Amino acid sequence: MLHHPTRLTRRLALFTAVLGIMTHDASMPAAQGPPRPFDAVRLITLDPGHFHAALIQKEMYPGVSDVVHVFAPAGTDLAAHMNRVALFNERADRPTRWRLEVHAGPDFLERMLRERPGNVVVLSGRNRPKIDRVLASVNAGLHVLADKPWIITAGDLPKLETALATAAGKGLVAYDVMTERFEITSILQRAFVGDEAVIGRVVAGTPGEPGVVMESVHHLMKTVAGVPNLRPAWFFDTEQQGEGLTDVGTHLVDLVPWILFPQQVIDYKKDIRLLSAERWPTVIPLADFTRVTGTAAFPASLAARVKDGRLHYDGNTSLLYTLRGIHTRVKVSWDYEAAPGAGDRHSASVRGTRARVEIRQGPDTKHRTELYIVPANPAEHAQVASAAKARVAALQATFRGVAIEDSGRELHVIVPDEFRTGHEAHFAEVTRTFLEYVRNPKAIPAWEQAAMLAKYYVTTGGVELSRRNP
């Protein structure tokens, strides 16, 4: 729902005072002034309909201009984005100094492509049109840093291939935001899975007992950057946002080859086989929907999913597939709200012939992600423990203080708090990696492009498969 023009003007004026930004009506040319020197990287934020767009700006980056142009329709999404950046600028600890130049109007995409005041487009918002905006941006000669998912239907996979090929041909970087690669327990899990002395060989498993199992539970009502995160009503329209597997499930599917076959090119046409899938809804009463969106009624676009005054939100999917013969199950669930002190949950287990390496998160781990190594045979516990300690010793140069706690039944990998940077901080880590590629596009490894195609083949194909299962 758009703001009333007068209220929107007041809101934009308020943010102008707070941020020191310039606002431009789409019908008016941008204000002219003396030329301003720009750094090598100049950001453009396009239609920031999701809070991840603001998290890219939670930190400042060397060589990146502090002026960011925002092209978006006038409305609540734009106001929320501006407010989040304002809070980063105003915080007491390491405040940022972003200056937003806002271009608000219905022709925001066309205007951005015409004016191109920067060289990097940041995309985070509605998922359905995202791949078309990525394509338009690379065709216009712009680098792209876009939040997942890039596509939510299998029919858009050719567009993804075209976008990646076009970017590569133009010497551009088109990169998606895979924050979970920067989670310390995932990094350490990858290190132990890659050590045959610890895990042995990864077992292929069976449909009933896969070799790899990954699961995440997310919550619709949550706090981001210290404030309650209101979701736009369209978030619950799976035709716009995608179902659980095609949205947040992208992270899980991305991690599987990243852990099992690091820096190897995955050919989705040969290496992946989708086996079975199922889906189920999260049922949301109107009162809870109002609380998480701020809207008093279910919008017409969701009418088909409303039964007896409750929204049946198709946010949950479980998929079984094989990657190079290894049976893998990924499961994504959306609950409404976490218990006090808890939050989103992530678990991941990789079985080997010698040991199982698994991430756990829940009440038993005080809701933190913790890494464990469980020997497959108690008789080999000492050998597995010795190999794990040797691996930890080798990791000290990078992760000083990581240690092994041996309970006699399993090994707990102790991670110092300094490496637990948190989900929001991972956005800056992804951005720094992206900026390195922008400065040297030839440094992008070949496996990255293949990984993009592979994971979106799995997520979109998995949802299609689940819809055939009544």
Tab-separated table of C-alpha atoms in Angstrom:
chain	number	residue	atom	x	y	z
A	1	MET	CA	0.000	0.000	0.000
A	2	LEU	CA	1.443	3.388	-0.979
A	3	HIS	CA	1.723	6.250	1.455
A	4	HIS	CA	-0.565	9.228	0.976
A	5	PRO	CA	1.591	11.725	-1.011
A	6	THR	CA	1.566	14.288	1.805
A	7	ARG	CA	2.555	11.741	4.456
A	8	LEU	CA	5.220	10.296	2.170
A	9	THR	CA	6.660	13.776	1.583
A	10	ARG	CA	6.851	14.348	5.332
A	11	ARG	CA	8.479	10.945	5.830
A	12	LEU	CA	11.051	11.562	3.110
A	13	ALA	CA	11.718	15.028	4.504
A	14	LEU	CA	12.332	13.510	7.926
A	15	PHE	CA	14.769	10.981	6.537
A	16	THR	CA	16.466	13.732	4.542
A	17	ALA	CA	17.153	15.589	7.777
A	18	VAL	CA	18.415	12.453	9.510
A	19	LEU	CA	20.556	11.112	6.678
A	20	GLY	CA	21.568	14.190	4.769
A	21	ILE	CA	20.071	12.660	1.621
A	22	MET	CA	18.682	14.162	-1.528
A	23	THR	CA	15.270	13.041	-2.721
A	24	HIS	CA	14.157	13.251	-6.324
A	25	ASP	CA	10.658	12.993	-7.654
A	26	ALA	CA	10.690	10.680	-10.660
A	27	SER	CA	9.057	13.353	-12.793
A	28	MET	CA	11.855	15.852	-12.118
A	29	PRO	CA	15.469	15.751	-13.269
A	30	ALA	CA	18.062	15.003	-10.603
A	31	ALA	CA	19.334	18.100	-8.835
A	32	GLN	CA	22.464	19.479	-10.442
A	33	GLY	CA	25.478	20.659	-8.478
A	34	PRO	CA	29.236	20.727	-8.599
A	35	PRO	CA	30.765	17.436	-9.730
A	36	ARG	CA	31.535	15.170	-6.790
A	37	PRO	CA	34.537	12.815	-6.872
A	38	PHE	CA	33.467	9.187	-6.715
A	39	ASP	CA	35.393	6.169	-5.545
A	40	ALA	CA	35.847	3.199	-7.847
A	41	VAL	CA	32.667	1.455	-6.646
A	42	ARG	CA	29.350	3.324	-6.616
A	43	LEU	CA	26.277	1.495	-5.324
A	44	ILE	CA	22.747	1.621	-6.689
A	45	THR	CA	19.995	0.057	-4.581
A	46	LEU	CA	17.035	-1.042	-6.678
A	47	ASP	CA	13.570	-1.479	-5.145
A	48	PRO	CA	14.694	-2.535	-1.632
A	49	GLY	CA	11.681	-4.619	-0.626
A	50	HIS	CA	13.590	-6.779	1.877
A	51	PHE	CA	15.711	-5.840	4.890
A	52	HIS	CA	18.743	-7.633	3.407
A	53	ALA	CA	19.255	-4.662	1.085
A	54	ALA	CA	19.937	-2.471	4.111
A	55	LEU	CA	22.212	-5.058	5.750
A	56	ILE	CA	24.610	-4.659	2.816
A	57	GLN	CA	25.090	-1.128	4.187
A	58	LYS	CA	25.531	-2.086	7.817
A	59	GLU	CA	29.251	-1.446	7.353
A	60	MET	CA	31.392	0.912	5.262
A	61	TYR	CA	33.816	-0.465	2.673
A	62	PRO	CA	37.151	0.938	1.458
A	63	GLY	CA	36.963	2.199	-2.105
A	64	VAL	CA	33.150	2.400	-2.073
A	65	SER	CA	31.481	5.797	-2.370
A	66	ASP	CA	29.377	6.782	0.618
A	67	VAL	CA	26.716	8.116	-1.778
A	68	VAL	CA	24.169	5.419	-2.694
A	69	HIS	CA	21.441	6.032	-5.255
A	70	VAL	CA	18.123	4.347	-4.446
A	71	PHE	CA	15.594	3.795	-7.233
A	72	ALA	CA	12.240	2.513	-6.003
A	73	PRO	CA	8.506	3.122	-6.030
A	74	ALA	CA	7.346	5.452	-3.284
A	75	GLY	CA	5.821	3.478	-0.428
A	76	THR	CA	6.373	1.550	2.772
A	77	ASP	CA	9.217	-0.627	1.450
A	78	LEU	CA	11.268	2.444	0.533
A	79	ALA	CA	10.512	4.183	3.842
A	80	ALA	CA	11.522	1.065	5.816
A	81	HIS	CA	14.798	0.786	3.898
A	82	MET	CA	15.639	4.430	4.530
A	83	ASN	CA	14.849	4.028	8.211
A	84	ARG	CA	17.174	1.016	8.538
A	85	VAL	CA	20.077	2.872	6.931
A	86	ALA	CA	19.349	5.866	9.179
A	87	LEU	CA	19.686	3.623	12.232
A	88	PHE	CA	23.079	2.392	11.016
A	89	ASN	CA	24.199	6.009	10.572
A	90	GLU	CA	22.965	6.975	14.038
A	91	ARG	CA	24.208	4.033	16.103
A	92	ALA	CA	26.754	4.745	18.833
A	93	ASP	CA	29.156	1.919	17.948
A	94	ARG	CA	30.970	2.405	14.613
A	95	PRO	CA	28.229	4.458	12.912
A	96	THR	CA	28.108	4.399	9.133
A	97	ARG	CA	28.064	7.548	7.011
A	98	TRP	CA	25.913	6.605	4.022
A	99	ARG	CA	24.220	9.382	2.044
A	100	LEU	CA	21.198	8.246	0.068
A	101	GLU	CA	20.044	9.947	-3.096
A	102	VAL	CA	16.503	8.681	-3.512
A	103	HIS	CA	14.742	8.556	-6.872
A	104	ALA	CA	11.138	7.626	-6.062
A	105	GLY	CA	8.613	6.885	-8.768
A	106	PRO	CA	6.835	4.129	-10.705
A	107	ASP	CA	9.432	4.110	-13.521
A	108	PHE	CA	12.288	3.395	-11.114
A	109	LEU	CA	13.805	0.539	-13.169
A	110	GLU	CA	13.734	2.365	-16.497
A	111	ARG	CA	15.152	5.473	-14.882
A	112	MET	CA	17.978	3.568	-13.209
A	113	LEU	CA	18.937	1.910	-16.497
A	114	ARG	CA	18.844	5.255	-18.255
A	115	GLU	CA	20.793	7.300	-15.719
A	116	ARG	CA	23.137	4.653	-14.267
A	117	PRO	CA	24.650	6.850	-11.542
A	118	GLY	CA	26.691	3.930	-10.198
A	119	ASN	CA	28.316	0.715	-11.367
A	120	VAL	CA	27.000	-1.873	-8.888
A	121	VAL	CA	23.302	-2.721	-8.492
A	122	VAL	CA	22.120	-4.159	-5.164
A	123	LEU	CA	18.903	-6.188	-5.395
A	124	SER	CA	16.861	-7.513	-2.487
A	125	GLY	CA	13.106	-7.642	-2.637
A	126	ARG	CA	10.404	-9.285	-4.675
A	127	ASN	CA	11.760	-12.545	-6.004
A	128	ARG	CA	9.504	-13.101	-9.040
A	129	PRO	CA	10.904	-10.194	-11.124
A	130	LYS	CA	14.438	-10.434	-9.731
A	131	ILE	CA	16.028	-12.392	-12.587
A	132	ASP	CA	14.623	-9.929	-15.154
A	133	ARG	CA	16.160	-7.058	-13.193
A	134	VAL	CA	19.471	-8.913	-12.978
A	135	LEU	CA	19.393	-9.446	-16.747
A	136	ALA	CA	18.536	-5.819	-17.439
A	137	SER	CA	21.353	-4.654	-15.173
A	138	VAL	CA	24.094	-6.782	-16.726
A	139	ASN	CA	22.847	-5.892	-20.207
A	140	ALA	CA	23.315	-2.249	-19.158
A	141	GLY	CA	26.918	-2.948	-18.132
A	142	LEU	CA	26.351	-3.015	-14.367
A	143	HIS	CA	27.722	-5.419	-11.766
A	144	VAL	CA	25.029	-7.104	-9.637
A	145	LEU	CA	24.963	-8.153	-6.002
A	146	ALA	CA	21.553	-9.751	-5.488
A	147	ASP	CA	20.038	-11.474	-2.506
A	148	LYS	CA	18.767	-14.997	-2.932
A	149	PRO	CA	16.749	-16.358	-4.596
A	150	TRP	CA	17.363	-15.245	-8.149
A	151	ILE	CA	14.674	-17.513	-9.528
A	152	ILE	CA	11.693	-19.284	-7.958
A	153	THR	CA	10.423	-21.312	-10.930
A	154	ALA	CA	12.229	-23.900	-13.031
A	155	GLY	CA	11.099	-22.162	-16.194
A	156	ASP	CA	13.426	-19.247	-15.372
A	157	LEU	CA	16.583	-21.363	-15.309
A	158	PRO	CA	17.450	-20.368	-18.935
A	159	LYS	CA	17.265	-16.692	-17.880
A	160	LEU	CA	19.727	-17.416	-15.095
A	161	GLU	CA	22.098	-19.084	-17.557
A	162	THR	CA	21.805	-16.098	-19.892
A	163	ALA	CA	22.439	-13.602	-17.096
A	164	LEU	CA	25.568	-15.399	-15.923
A	165	ALA	CA	26.891	-15.839	-19.457
A	166	THR	CA	26.203	-12.186	-20.310
A	167	ALA	CA	27.976	-10.983	-17.175
A	168	ALA	CA	30.992	-13.174	-17.885
A	169	GLY	CA	31.121	-11.984	-21.503
A	170	LYS	CA	31.081	-8.329	-20.424
A	171	GLY	CA	33.634	-8.741	-17.648
A	172	LEU	CA	30.973	-8.097	-15.010
A	173	VAL	CA	30.287	-9.771	-11.692
A	174	ALA	CA	26.815	-11.198	-11.000
A	175	TYR	CA	26.858	-12.635	-7.493
A	176	ASP	CA	24.264	-13.863	-5.030
A	177	VAL	CA	24.431	-13.347	-1.291
A	178	MET	CA	25.358	-16.690	0.269
A	179	THR	CA	25.834	-15.671	3.892
A	180	GLU	CA	25.901	-19.207	5.320
A	181	ARG	CA	29.331	-19.834	3.760
A	182	PHE	CA	30.640	-17.367	6.357
A	183	GLU	CA	29.077	-19.095	9.373
A	184	ILE	CA	31.996	-20.451	11.438
A	185	THR	CA	30.425	-23.849	12.173
A	186	SER	CA	29.805	-24.380	8.438
A	187	ILE	CA	33.413	-23.415	7.685
A	188	LEU	CA	34.715	-25.865	10.278
A	189	GLN	CA	32.323	-28.600	9.190
A	190	ARG	CA	33.713	-28.243	5.683
A	191	ALA	CA	37.263	-28.576	7.039
A	192	PHE	CA	36.504	-31.783	8.950
A	193	VAL	CA	34.461	-33.346	6.124
A	194	GLY	CA	37.420	-32.726	3.839
A	195	ASP	CA	39.749	-34.617	6.175
A	196	GLU	CA	39.565	-38.336	5.427
A	197	ALA	CA	41.475	-39.142	8.607
A	198	VAL	CA	38.528	-37.739	10.569
A	199	ILE	CA	35.447	-38.704	8.582
A	200	GLY	CA	36.664	-41.448	6.263
A	201	ARG	CA	34.725	-41.437	3.005
A	202	VAL	CA	31.356	-39.719	2.785
A	203	VAL	CA	28.753	-42.480	2.561
A	204	ALA	CA	26.219	-42.490	-0.256
A	205	GLY	CA	23.427	-43.440	2.118
A	206	THR	CA	19.917	-44.461	1.119
A	207	PRO	CA	16.576	-42.696	0.688
A	208	GLY	CA	15.683	-43.760	4.231
A	209	GLU	CA	19.062	-42.806	5.695
A	210	PRO	CA	20.732	-40.175	3.522
A	211	GLY	CA	24.430	-39.455	3.712
A	212	VAL	CA	23.707	-35.729	4.092
A	213	VAL	CA	20.811	-34.125	5.970
A	214	MET	CA	20.341	-30.375	6.269
A	215	GLU	CA	17.452	-28.611	7.943
A	216	SER	CA	16.574	-25.014	8.770
A	217	VAL	CA	13.662	-23.570	10.699
A	218	HIS	CA	12.917	-19.881	10.186
A	219	HIS	CA	10.439	-17.587	11.885
A	220	LEU	CA	8.077	-15.102	10.309
A	221	MET	CA	8.006	-12.765	13.290
A	222	LYS	CA	11.511	-11.666	14.278
A	223	THR	CA	13.738	-8.760	15.252
A	224	VAL	CA	16.338	-7.401	12.841
A	225	ALA	CA	19.044	-4.896	13.782
A	226	GLY	CA	17.318	-4.474	17.147
A	227	VAL	CA	13.811	-3.641	15.902
A	228	PRO	CA	10.752	-5.787	15.033
A	229	ASN	CA	10.832	-6.690	11.355
A	230	LEU	CA	7.472	-6.082	9.705
A	231	ARG	CA	7.143	-8.110	6.527
A	232	PRO	CA	5.219	-6.753	3.540
A	233	ALA	CA	1.983	-8.611	2.876
A	234	TRP	CA	3.311	-9.748	-0.505
A	235	PHE	CA	5.976	-11.766	1.325
A	236	PHE	CA	3.290	-14.395	1.928
A	237	ASP	CA	2.413	-14.637	-1.765
A	238	THR	CA	4.502	-17.605	-2.883
A	239	GLU	CA	4.004	-16.595	-6.505
A	240	GLN	CA	6.063	-13.484	-5.649
A	241	GLN	CA	8.338	-14.687	-2.857
A	242	GLY	CA	8.666	-18.376	-3.638
A	243	GLU	CA	8.121	-21.325	-1.330
A	244	GLY	CA	10.467	-22.228	1.489
A	245	LEU	CA	12.821	-24.360	-0.576
A	246	THR	CA	13.204	-21.803	-3.354
A	247	ASP	CA	13.759	-18.988	-0.863
A	248	VAL	CA	15.718	-19.692	2.334
A	249	GLY	CA	16.346	-23.270	1.197
A	250	THR	CA	18.785	-21.842	-1.339
A	251	HIS	CA	21.339	-21.581	1.476
A	252	LEU	CA	21.083	-25.271	2.383
A	253	VAL	CA	21.330	-26.455	-1.200
A	254	ASP	CA	24.301	-24.152	-1.757
A	255	LEU	CA	26.159	-25.588	1.244
A	256	VAL	CA	25.950	-29.230	0.144
A	257	PRO	CA	28.470	-29.131	-2.764
A	258	TRP	CA	30.414	-26.338	-1.022
A	259	ILE	CA	31.093	-28.793	1.825
A	260	LEU	CA	31.308	-32.087	-0.079
A	261	PHE	CA	33.111	-30.979	-3.237
A	262	PRO	CA	34.856	-27.663	-2.494
A	263	GLN	CA	36.006	-25.704	-5.538
A	264	GLN	CA	34.746	-28.411	-7.907
A	265	VAL	CA	32.500	-27.671	-10.885
A	266	ILE	CA	29.076	-29.309	-10.478
A	267	ASP	CA	27.202	-30.148	-13.675
A	268	TYR	CA	23.542	-30.091	-12.681
A	269	LYS	CA	22.570	-32.035	-15.808
A	270	LYS	CA	24.810	-34.969	-14.892
A	271	ASP	CA	25.583	-34.774	-11.179
A	272	ILE	CA	22.124	-34.214	-9.656
A	273	ARG	CA	19.012	-36.382	-9.554
A	274	LEU	CA	15.817	-35.231	-7.850
A	275	LEU	CA	14.013	-38.158	-6.171
A	276	SER	CA	11.036	-37.072	-4.040
A	277	ALA	CA	9.589	-34.047	-2.270
A	278	GLU	CA	6.693	-32.979	-0.072
A	279	ARG	CA	5.238	-29.677	1.125
A	280	TRP	CA	2.901	-28.524	3.906
A	281	PRO	CA	1.527	-25.162	5.050
A	282	THR	CA	2.090	-22.952	8.058
A	283	VAL	CA	-1.366	-21.864	9.247
A	284	ILE	CA	-1.537	-18.182	10.268
A	285	PRO	CA	-4.595	-16.635	11.970
A	286	LEU	CA	-5.515	-13.111	10.892
A	287	ALA	CA	-4.375	-11.598	14.208
A	288	ASP	CA	-0.879	-13.017	13.723
A	289	PHE	CA	-0.835	-11.896	10.090
A	290	THR	CA	-1.727	-8.364	11.178
A	291	ARG	CA	0.998	-8.394	13.798
A	292	VAL	CA	3.726	-9.409	11.331
A	293	THR	CA	2.595	-7.220	8.412
A	294	GLY	CA	0.757	-4.284	9.980
A	295	THR	CA	-2.200	-4.861	7.628
A	296	ALA	CA	-5.697	-5.368	8.999
A	297	ALA	CA	-6.922	-7.912	6.441
A	298	PHE	CA	-5.616	-10.594	4.127
A	299	PRO	CA	-4.993	-9.056	0.679
A	300	ALA	CA	-6.975	-10.255	-2.311
A	301	SER	CA	-3.861	-11.899	-3.772
A	302	LEU	CA	-3.917	-14.409	-0.899
A	303	ALA	CA	-7.665	-15.143	-0.959
A	304	ALA	CA	-7.231	-18.593	-2.489
A	305	ARG	CA	-5.032	-19.640	0.444
A	306	VAL	CA	-7.346	-18.375	3.219
A	307	LYS	CA	-9.543	-20.989	4.869
A	308	ASP	CA	-11.796	-20.304	7.884
A	309	GLY	CA	-10.093	-16.977	8.496
A	310	ARG	CA	-6.576	-18.420	8.497
A	311	LEU	CA	-3.870	-18.196	5.867
A	312	HIS	CA	-2.333	-21.471	4.715
A	313	TYR	CA	1.168	-20.318	3.846
A	314	ASP	CA	3.115	-22.803	1.707
A	315	GLY	CA	6.475	-22.162	3.314
A	316	ASN	CA	7.594	-25.721	4.112
A	317	THR	CA	9.325	-28.234	1.858
A	318	SER	CA	11.338	-31.431	2.231
A	319	LEU	CA	13.378	-32.699	-0.734
A	320	LEU	CA	15.413	-35.856	-1.319
A	321	TYR	CA	17.973	-35.860	-4.130
A	322	THR	CA	21.371	-37.247	-5.004
A	323	LEU	CA	24.527	-35.255	-5.674
A	324	ARG	CA	27.120	-37.408	-7.407
A	325	GLY	CA	25.356	-40.417	-5.933
A	326	ILE	CA	25.219	-39.133	-2.345
A	327	HIS	CA	21.668	-39.158	-0.994
A	328	THR	CA	20.849	-35.746	0.420
A	329	ARG	CA	17.791	-34.472	2.249
A	330	VAL	CA	17.102	-30.780	2.754
A	331	LYS	CA	14.148	-29.591	4.793
A	332	VAL	CA	12.973	-26.002	5.185
A	333	SER	CA	10.271	-24.905	7.637
A	334	TRP	CA	8.682	-21.572	8.546
A	335	ASP	CA	7.259	-21.283	12.047
A	336	TYR	CA	5.520	-18.136	13.203
A	337	GLU	CA	7.715	-16.999	16.103
A	338	ALA	CA	10.575	-18.430	18.124
A	339	ALA	CA	10.364	-19.034	21.847
A	340	PRO	CA	11.914	-16.306	24.048
A	341	GLY	CA	15.693	-16.494	23.823
A	342	ALA	CA	15.586	-18.735	20.763
A	343	GLY	CA	15.731	-17.944	17.067
A	344	ASP	CA	16.091	-19.558	13.673
A	345	ARG	CA	17.581	-23.054	13.777
A	346	HIS	CA	20.085	-24.760	11.493
A	347	SER	CA	21.249	-28.363	11.552
A	348	ALA	CA	23.497	-30.221	9.130
A	349	SER	CA	24.843	-33.754	9.231
A	350	VAL	CA	27.381	-35.433	6.938
A	351	ARG	CA	27.988	-39.169	7.475
A	352	GLY	CA	31.334	-40.752	6.786
A	353	THR	CA	32.662	-44.273	7.134
A	354	ARG	CA	34.633	-43.241	10.246
A	355	ALA	CA	32.530	-40.461	11.771
A	356	ARG	CA	29.549	-38.181	11.417
A	357	VAL	CA	30.197	-34.418	11.401
A	358	GLU	CA	27.124	-32.458	12.409
A	359	ILE	CA	25.917	-29.001	13.315
A	360	ARG	CA	23.266	-28.817	16.037
A	361	GLN	CA	21.227	-25.892	17.269
A	362	GLY	CA	18.474	-25.905	19.860
A	363	PRO	CA	17.784	-25.862	23.604
A	364	ASP	CA	20.588	-28.393	24.232
A	365	THR	CA	23.117	-26.013	22.646
A	366	LYS	CA	21.614	-22.882	24.266
A	367	HIS	CA	20.307	-22.025	20.781
A	368	ARG	CA	23.804	-21.546	19.376
A	369	THR	CA	25.116	-23.520	16.418
A	370	GLU	CA	27.583	-26.078	17.730
A	371	LEU	CA	29.708	-28.586	15.822
A	372	TYR	CA	30.126	-32.218	16.854
A	373	ILE	CA	32.083	-35.191	15.528
A	374	VAL	CA	30.530	-38.573	16.352
A	375	PRO	CA	32.679	-41.675	15.662
A	376	ALA	CA	30.779	-44.343	13.720
A	377	ASN	CA	32.466	-47.129	15.697
A	378	PRO	CA	33.222	-46.660	19.428
A	379	ALA	CA	36.298	-48.839	18.962
A	380	GLU	CA	37.768	-46.153	16.672
A	381	HIS	CA	36.979	-43.244	18.984
A	382	ALA	CA	40.624	-42.647	19.936
A	383	GLN	CA	41.800	-42.609	16.305
A	384	VAL	CA	39.027	-40.204	15.258
A	385	ALA	CA	39.770	-37.949	18.256
A	386	SER	CA	43.468	-37.904	17.399
A	387	ALA	CA	42.751	-36.987	13.758
A	388	ALA	CA	40.308	-34.260	14.806
A	389	LYS	CA	42.856	-32.739	17.189
A	390	ALA	CA	45.471	-32.788	14.440
A	391	ARG	CA	43.066	-30.939	12.133
A	392	VAL	CA	42.335	-28.373	14.861
A	393	ALA	CA	46.079	-27.824	15.334
A	394	ALA	CA	46.406	-27.120	11.604
A	395	LEU	CA	43.533	-24.614	11.809
A	396	GLN	CA	45.105	-22.518	14.565
A	397	ALA	CA	46.793	-20.152	12.133
A	398	THR	CA	43.345	-19.052	10.901
A	399	PHE	CA	41.069	-19.849	13.830
A	400	ARG	CA	43.175	-19.517	16.931
A	401	GLY	CA	41.533	-21.008	19.999
A	402	VAL	CA	39.344	-23.583	18.266
A	403	ALA	CA	39.603	-26.759	20.349
A	404	ILE	CA	38.230	-30.270	20.861
A	405	GLU	CA	36.274	-31.292	23.952
A	406	ASP	CA	36.097	-35.096	24.218
A	407	SER	CA	33.140	-36.499	26.188
A	408	GLY	CA	34.186	-40.098	25.537
A	409	ARG	CA	31.158	-40.562	23.279
A	410	GLU	CA	31.523	-37.662	20.870
A	411	LEU	CA	33.779	-34.703	20.167
A	412	HIS	CA	32.542	-31.146	20.641
A	413	VAL	CA	34.381	-28.541	18.556
A	414	ILE	CA	34.786	-25.492	20.810
A	415	VAL	CA	34.512	-22.215	18.878
A	416	PRO	CA	35.704	-18.954	20.509
A	417	ASP	CA	33.082	-16.203	20.561
A	418	GLU	CA	35.247	-13.909	18.411
A	419	PHE	CA	34.469	-16.104	15.392
A	420	ARG	CA	30.716	-16.105	16.003
A	421	THR	CA	30.043	-12.965	14.026
A	422	GLY	CA	26.319	-13.565	13.449
A	423	HIS	CA	24.003	-13.590	10.453
A	424	GLU	CA	23.780	-9.825	10.002
A	425	ALA	CA	27.576	-9.436	9.990
A	426	HIS	CA	27.876	-12.067	7.270
A	427	PHE	CA	26.359	-9.654	4.757
A	428	ALA	CA	29.445	-7.457	5.033
A	429	GLU	CA	31.678	-10.517	4.559
A	430	VAL	CA	29.817	-11.497	1.404
A	431	THR	CA	30.008	-7.905	0.154
A	432	ARG	CA	33.757	-7.747	0.710
A	433	THR	CA	34.214	-10.942	-1.331
A	434	PHE	CA	32.001	-9.527	-4.075
A	435	LEU	CA	33.992	-6.276	-4.151
A	436	GLU	CA	37.222	-8.224	-4.582
A	437	TYR	CA	35.703	-9.844	-7.663
A	438	VAL	CA	34.447	-6.480	-8.961
A	439	ARG	CA	37.984	-5.158	-8.842
A	440	ASN	CA	39.267	-8.284	-10.596
A	441	PRO	CA	36.454	-10.145	-12.425
A	442	LYS	CA	38.923	-12.708	-13.791
A	443	ALA	CA	39.429	-13.946	-10.220
A	444	ILE	CA	35.922	-15.466	-10.074
A	445	PRO	CA	36.448	-19.252	-9.968
A	446	ALA	CA	34.716	-21.414	-12.563
A	447	TRP	CA	32.901	-23.425	-9.895
A	448	GLU	CA	30.933	-20.367	-8.722
A	449	GLN	CA	28.858	-20.070	-11.895
A	450	ALA	CA	28.231	-23.821	-11.978
A	451	ALA	CA	27.195	-23.736	-8.313
A	452	MET	CA	24.620	-21.035	-9.077
A	453	LEU	CA	23.007	-23.116	-11.795
A	454	ALA	CA	23.128	-26.303	-9.736
A	455	LYS	CA	21.490	-24.927	-6.610
A	456	TYR	CA	18.684	-23.159	-8.470
A	457	TYR	CA	18.058	-26.298	-10.505
A	458	VAL	CA	17.613	-28.189	-7.221
A	459	THR	CA	15.449	-25.587	-5.444
A	460	THR	CA	13.069	-24.850	-8.312
A	461	GLY	CA	12.898	-28.461	-9.465
A	462	GLY	CA	12.307	-29.604	-5.898
A	463	VAL	CA	9.289	-27.306	-5.485
A	464	GLU	CA	7.854	-28.518	-8.794
A	465	LEU	CA	8.300	-32.096	-7.591
A	466	SER	CA	6.607	-31.338	-4.251
A	467	ARG	CA	3.577	-29.878	-6.019
A	468	ARG	CA	3.011	-33.204	-7.765
A	469	ASN	CA	2.772	-34.870	-4.356
A	470	PRO	CA	-0.726	-34.137	-3.003
